[in-house]
Amino acid sequence: MSVRGTGRGRRLGLTREKVIAAALKVIDRDGHDSFSLRRLATELDVEAMSLYNHVPNKEAILDGVADLLLSGIDFSGADTGSWQDRIRAHAVAFRAAARRHPKAFPLVCVRPTRSRASLESIRSALSGLAELGLSPQEQVHALRGYVAYIVGTLMRELDSAITLGTVDPGQVRQRIDGITATGDPLLTATAPHLAVSDHEVEFHYGLELLIAGLATRAGVPYDGGPPPGAPGRPAR
């Protein structure tokens, strides 16, 4: 038997869209791990039971937030230019959205979405692969490899996945000492770089590796990527 609210939410003009938008606001502020219907009701100034007039449960709200974030990404830049430029534009747009909502965006990365916004993101990514001469099956393999890279690197940047390095200069020396203490020559040689995380550089470096690999796989030229210091590829 479903639980119905008191009706106060309806009197205040509450809708599913307003509930989802308020949930995003709460998660942006507090994080998705601490999100609860009680906190959301407080944000909306309604009784918690009133929320059930618009959403069936907490999981549906989190799904709605993920969909709202996806629908807010502007992929228009990924519809023009070379296939390599379109892939870069898609990745940059996705990352920009993640950086705007660092506490909420992990929901996009971990919750399955079957919405129109999700399909548009897939269509946009596929448009960068369509001219490579790959079979539809291999296009999907390439797409899933691309998605795995994007999700993995963003989860690390958003502190939702483990990373060996740090962005805190005060901790770098400690990390270097911990790595070199192993005595392994390979780890010791790379310790100054393993100890540091530069998300901007690493995102674009990994993206170019993926694009170059796709070019090799499809037997087409790789454009070399933007020059160092150009937008989308910071100088080192």
Coordinates of C-alpha atoms in Angstrom, one line a residue:
M1 CA 0.0 0.0 0.0
S2 CA 1.4 3.4 -1.0
V3 CA 1.8 6.2 1.6
R4 CA 0.2 9.5 0.5
G5 CA 1.2 12.9 1.7
T6 CA -0.8 15.5 3.6
G7 CA -1.5 17.6 0.5
R8 CA 0.5 20.6 1.6
G9 CA 3.0 20.0 -1.2
R10 CA 0.2 20.2 -3.7
R11 CA -1.1 23.5 -2.2
L12 CA 2.4 24.9 -2.5
G13 CA 2.6 24.0 -6.2
L14 CA 5.0 21.2 -5.7
T15 CA 5.8 19.1 -8.8
R16 CA 8.1 16.2 -9.6
E17 CA 10.4 18.7 -11.5
K18 CA 10.6 20.9 -8.4
V19 CA 11.3 17.9 -6.2
I20 CA 14.2 16.8 -8.4
A21 CA 15.6 20.3 -8.7
A22 CA 15.6 20.7 -5.0
A23 CA 17.2 17.3 -4.6
L24 CA 20.0 18.4 -6.9
K25 CA 20.5 21.5 -4.7
V26 CA 20.7 19.4 -1.5
I27 CA 23.1 16.9 -3.0
D28 CA 25.3 19.7 -4.5
R29 CA 25.5 21.1 -1.0
D30 CA 25.7 18.0 1.2
G31 CA 26.7 15.2 -1.1
H32 CA 24.7 12.2 -2.3
D33 CA 25.9 9.9 0.5
S34 CA 24.1 12.0 3.1
F35 CA 21.0 12.7 1.0
S36 CA 17.7 11.7 2.6
L37 CA 14.0 12.4 2.0
R38 CA 13.9 14.2 5.4
R39 CA 16.6 16.6 4.3
L40 CA 14.8 17.1 1.0
A41 CA 11.5 17.8 2.7
T42 CA 13.2 20.4 5.0
E43 CA 14.7 22.1 1.9
L44 CA 11.2 22.3 0.4
D45 CA 9.5 23.1 3.7
V46 CA 7.0 20.3 3.4
E47 CA 6.3 17.1 5.3
A48 CA 8.4 14.2 4.1
M49 CA 5.2 12.2 3.2
S50 CA 4.2 14.9 0.8
L51 CA 7.1 13.9 -1.5
Y52 CA 5.4 10.6 -2.3
N53 CA 2.7 12.5 -4.2
H54 CA 5.4 13.2 -6.8
V55 CA 8.1 10.5 -6.6
P56 CA 7.7 6.8 -5.5
N57 CA 10.9 6.6 -3.4
K58 CA 14.5 7.9 -2.8
E59 CA 15.9 5.8 -5.6
A60 CA 13.6 7.4 -8.1
I61 CA 14.8 10.8 -6.9
L62 CA 18.4 9.9 -7.4
D63 CA 17.6 8.6 -10.8
G64 CA 15.9 11.9 -11.6
V65 CA 18.9 13.9 -10.4
A66 CA 21.2 11.9 -12.7
D67 CA 18.9 12.5 -15.6
L68 CA 18.6 16.2 -14.8
L69 CA 22.4 16.5 -14.8
L70 CA 22.7 14.6 -18.1
S71 CA 20.0 16.7 -19.8
G72 CA 21.8 19.8 -18.8
I73 CA 25.0 19.0 -20.8
D74 CA 25.4 20.9 -24.0
F75 CA 26.8 18.5 -26.6
S76 CA 26.3 20.9 -29.5
G77 CA 30.0 21.3 -29.9
A78 CA 30.4 17.6 -30.6
D79 CA 28.3 17.8 -33.8
T80 CA 30.8 19.6 -36.0
G81 CA 34.5 19.3 -37.0
S82 CA 36.6 16.2 -37.5
W83 CA 35.7 12.9 -35.7
Q84 CA 38.6 13.6 -33.4
D85 CA 37.4 17.1 -32.5
R86 CA 33.9 15.8 -31.9
I87 CA 35.2 13.2 -29.4
R88 CA 37.2 15.9 -27.7
A89 CA 34.2 18.2 -27.5
H90 CA 32.0 15.5 -26.1
A91 CA 34.5 14.6 -23.4
V92 CA 35.1 18.2 -22.5
A93 CA 31.4 19.0 -22.2
F94 CA 30.9 15.9 -20.0
R95 CA 33.8 16.9 -17.7
A96 CA 32.6 20.5 -17.5
A97 CA 29.3 19.3 -16.2
A98 CA 31.0 17.1 -13.6
R99 CA 33.1 20.0 -12.4
R100 CA 30.0 22.2 -12.0
H101 CA 28.4 19.5 -9.8
P102 CA 31.2 17.7 -8.1
K103 CA 29.1 16.2 -5.3
A104 CA 26.1 15.2 -7.4
F105 CA 27.7 14.1 -10.7
P106 CA 28.9 10.7 -9.5
L107 CA 25.3 9.7 -9.7
V108 CA 25.5 10.0 -13.5
C109 CA 28.5 7.7 -13.4
V110 CA 27.1 5.0 -11.2
R111 CA 23.3 4.9 -11.9
P112 CA 21.9 3.3 -15.0
T113 CA 19.8 5.8 -17.0
R114 CA 17.5 5.0 -19.9
S115 CA 16.2 8.4 -20.5
R116 CA 16.1 10.5 -23.6
A117 CA 19.0 12.6 -22.2
S118 CA 21.1 9.4 -21.8
L119 CA 20.4 8.4 -25.4
E120 CA 21.4 11.8 -26.7
S121 CA 24.7 11.5 -24.9
I122 CA 25.2 8.1 -26.5
R123 CA 24.2 9.5 -30.0
S124 CA 26.6 12.4 -29.6
A125 CA 29.5 10.1 -28.7
L126 CA 28.7 7.8 -31.5
S127 CA 28.7 10.6 -34.0
G128 CA 32.5 11.0 -33.4
L129 CA 33.0 7.3 -34.3
A130 CA 30.6 6.9 -37.3
E131 CA 33.1 7.9 -40.0
L132 CA 35.9 5.5 -38.9
G133 CA 34.5 2.7 -41.0
L134 CA 34.0 0.4 -38.0
S135 CA 31.1 -2.1 -37.9
P136 CA 28.2 -1.1 -35.7
Q137 CA 29.4 -3.8 -33.2
E138 CA 32.9 -2.3 -33.0
Q139 CA 31.5 1.2 -32.7
V140 CA 29.7 0.0 -29.6
H141 CA 32.9 -1.6 -28.3
A142 CA 34.8 1.7 -28.9
L143 CA 32.0 3.7 -27.3
R144 CA 32.1 1.5 -24.1
G145 CA 35.9 1.9 -23.9
Y146 CA 35.5 5.6 -24.2
V147 CA 32.7 5.7 -21.5
A148 CA 34.9 3.5 -19.2
Y149 CA 37.7 6.0 -19.5
I150 CA 35.5 9.1 -19.0
V151 CA 33.7 7.6 -16.0
G152 CA 36.9 6.3 -14.4
T153 CA 38.9 9.5 -14.8
L154 CA 36.0 11.7 -13.6
M155 CA 35.3 9.5 -10.6
R156 CA 38.9 9.9 -9.6
E157 CA 38.8 13.7 -10.1
L158 CA 35.7 13.9 -8.1
D159 CA 37.3 12.0 -5.2
S160 CA 35.0 9.1 -5.7
A161 CA 37.8 6.6 -6.7
I162 CA 41.2 5.8 -5.4
T163 CA 44.2 7.7 -6.7
L164 CA 47.8 7.4 -5.6
G165 CA 48.7 11.0 -6.2
T166 CA 47.5 14.2 -4.5
V167 CA 46.7 17.7 -5.5
D168 CA 47.8 19.0 -2.1
P169 CA 51.4 20.3 -2.4
G170 CA 51.9 19.8 1.3
Q171 CA 51.4 16.1 0.9
V172 CA 53.6 15.5 -2.1
R173 CA 56.8 15.0 -0.2
Q174 CA 55.1 12.5 2.1
R175 CA 53.8 10.6 -0.9
I176 CA 57.2 10.5 -2.6
D177 CA 58.9 9.3 0.6
G178 CA 56.2 6.6 0.9
I179 CA 56.8 5.3 -2.6
T180 CA 60.6 5.4 -2.6
A181 CA 60.6 3.6 0.7
T182 CA 59.7 0.4 -1.2
G183 CA 63.2 0.4 -2.7
D184 CA 61.9 -0.6 -6.1
P185 CA 63.9 1.2 -8.8
L186 CA 60.9 1.6 -11.2
L187 CA 58.7 3.1 -8.4
T188 CA 61.5 5.3 -7.2
A189 CA 62.2 6.7 -10.6
T190 CA 58.6 7.6 -11.2
A191 CA 57.8 8.7 -7.6
P192 CA 57.8 12.4 -8.2
H193 CA 55.2 12.0 -10.8
L194 CA 53.2 9.2 -9.1
A195 CA 52.9 11.4 -6.1
V196 CA 51.2 14.3 -7.9
S197 CA 47.7 14.3 -9.5
D198 CA 47.1 17.0 -12.2
H199 CA 43.6 16.2 -13.3
E200 CA 43.6 18.6 -16.1
V201 CA 46.7 17.2 -17.8
E202 CA 45.9 13.6 -17.1
F203 CA 42.3 13.9 -18.5
H204 CA 43.5 15.3 -21.8
Y205 CA 46.6 13.0 -22.0
G206 CA 44.4 9.9 -21.5
L207 CA 41.8 11.2 -24.0
E208 CA 44.5 11.7 -26.7
L209 CA 45.8 8.1 -26.0
L210 CA 42.3 6.8 -26.6
I211 CA 41.8 8.9 -29.8
A212 CA 45.2 7.9 -31.2
G213 CA 44.4 4.2 -30.5
L214 CA 41.1 4.5 -32.3
A215 CA 42.9 6.1 -35.3
T216 CA 45.4 3.2 -35.4
R217 CA 42.6 0.6 -35.0
A218 CA 40.6 2.2 -37.9
G219 CA 43.7 2.8 -40.0
V220 CA 43.1 6.5 -40.3
P221 CA 45.5 9.4 -39.6
Y222 CA 45.7 10.8 -36.0
D223 CA 45.9 14.6 -36.0
G224 CA 48.3 14.8 -33.1
G225 CA 45.9 16.6 -30.9
P226 CA 46.0 20.2 -29.9
P227 CA 49.6 21.6 -29.4
P228 CA 50.9 22.0 -25.8
G229 CA 49.4 25.1 -24.3
A230 CA 46.4 25.2 -26.6
P231 CA 42.8 25.1 -25.2
G232 CA 42.1 21.5 -24.2
R233 CA 45.7 20.6 -23.8
P234 CA 47.6 22.5 -21.1
A235 CA 51.3 23.1 -21.3
R236 CA 53.4 21.0 -19.0

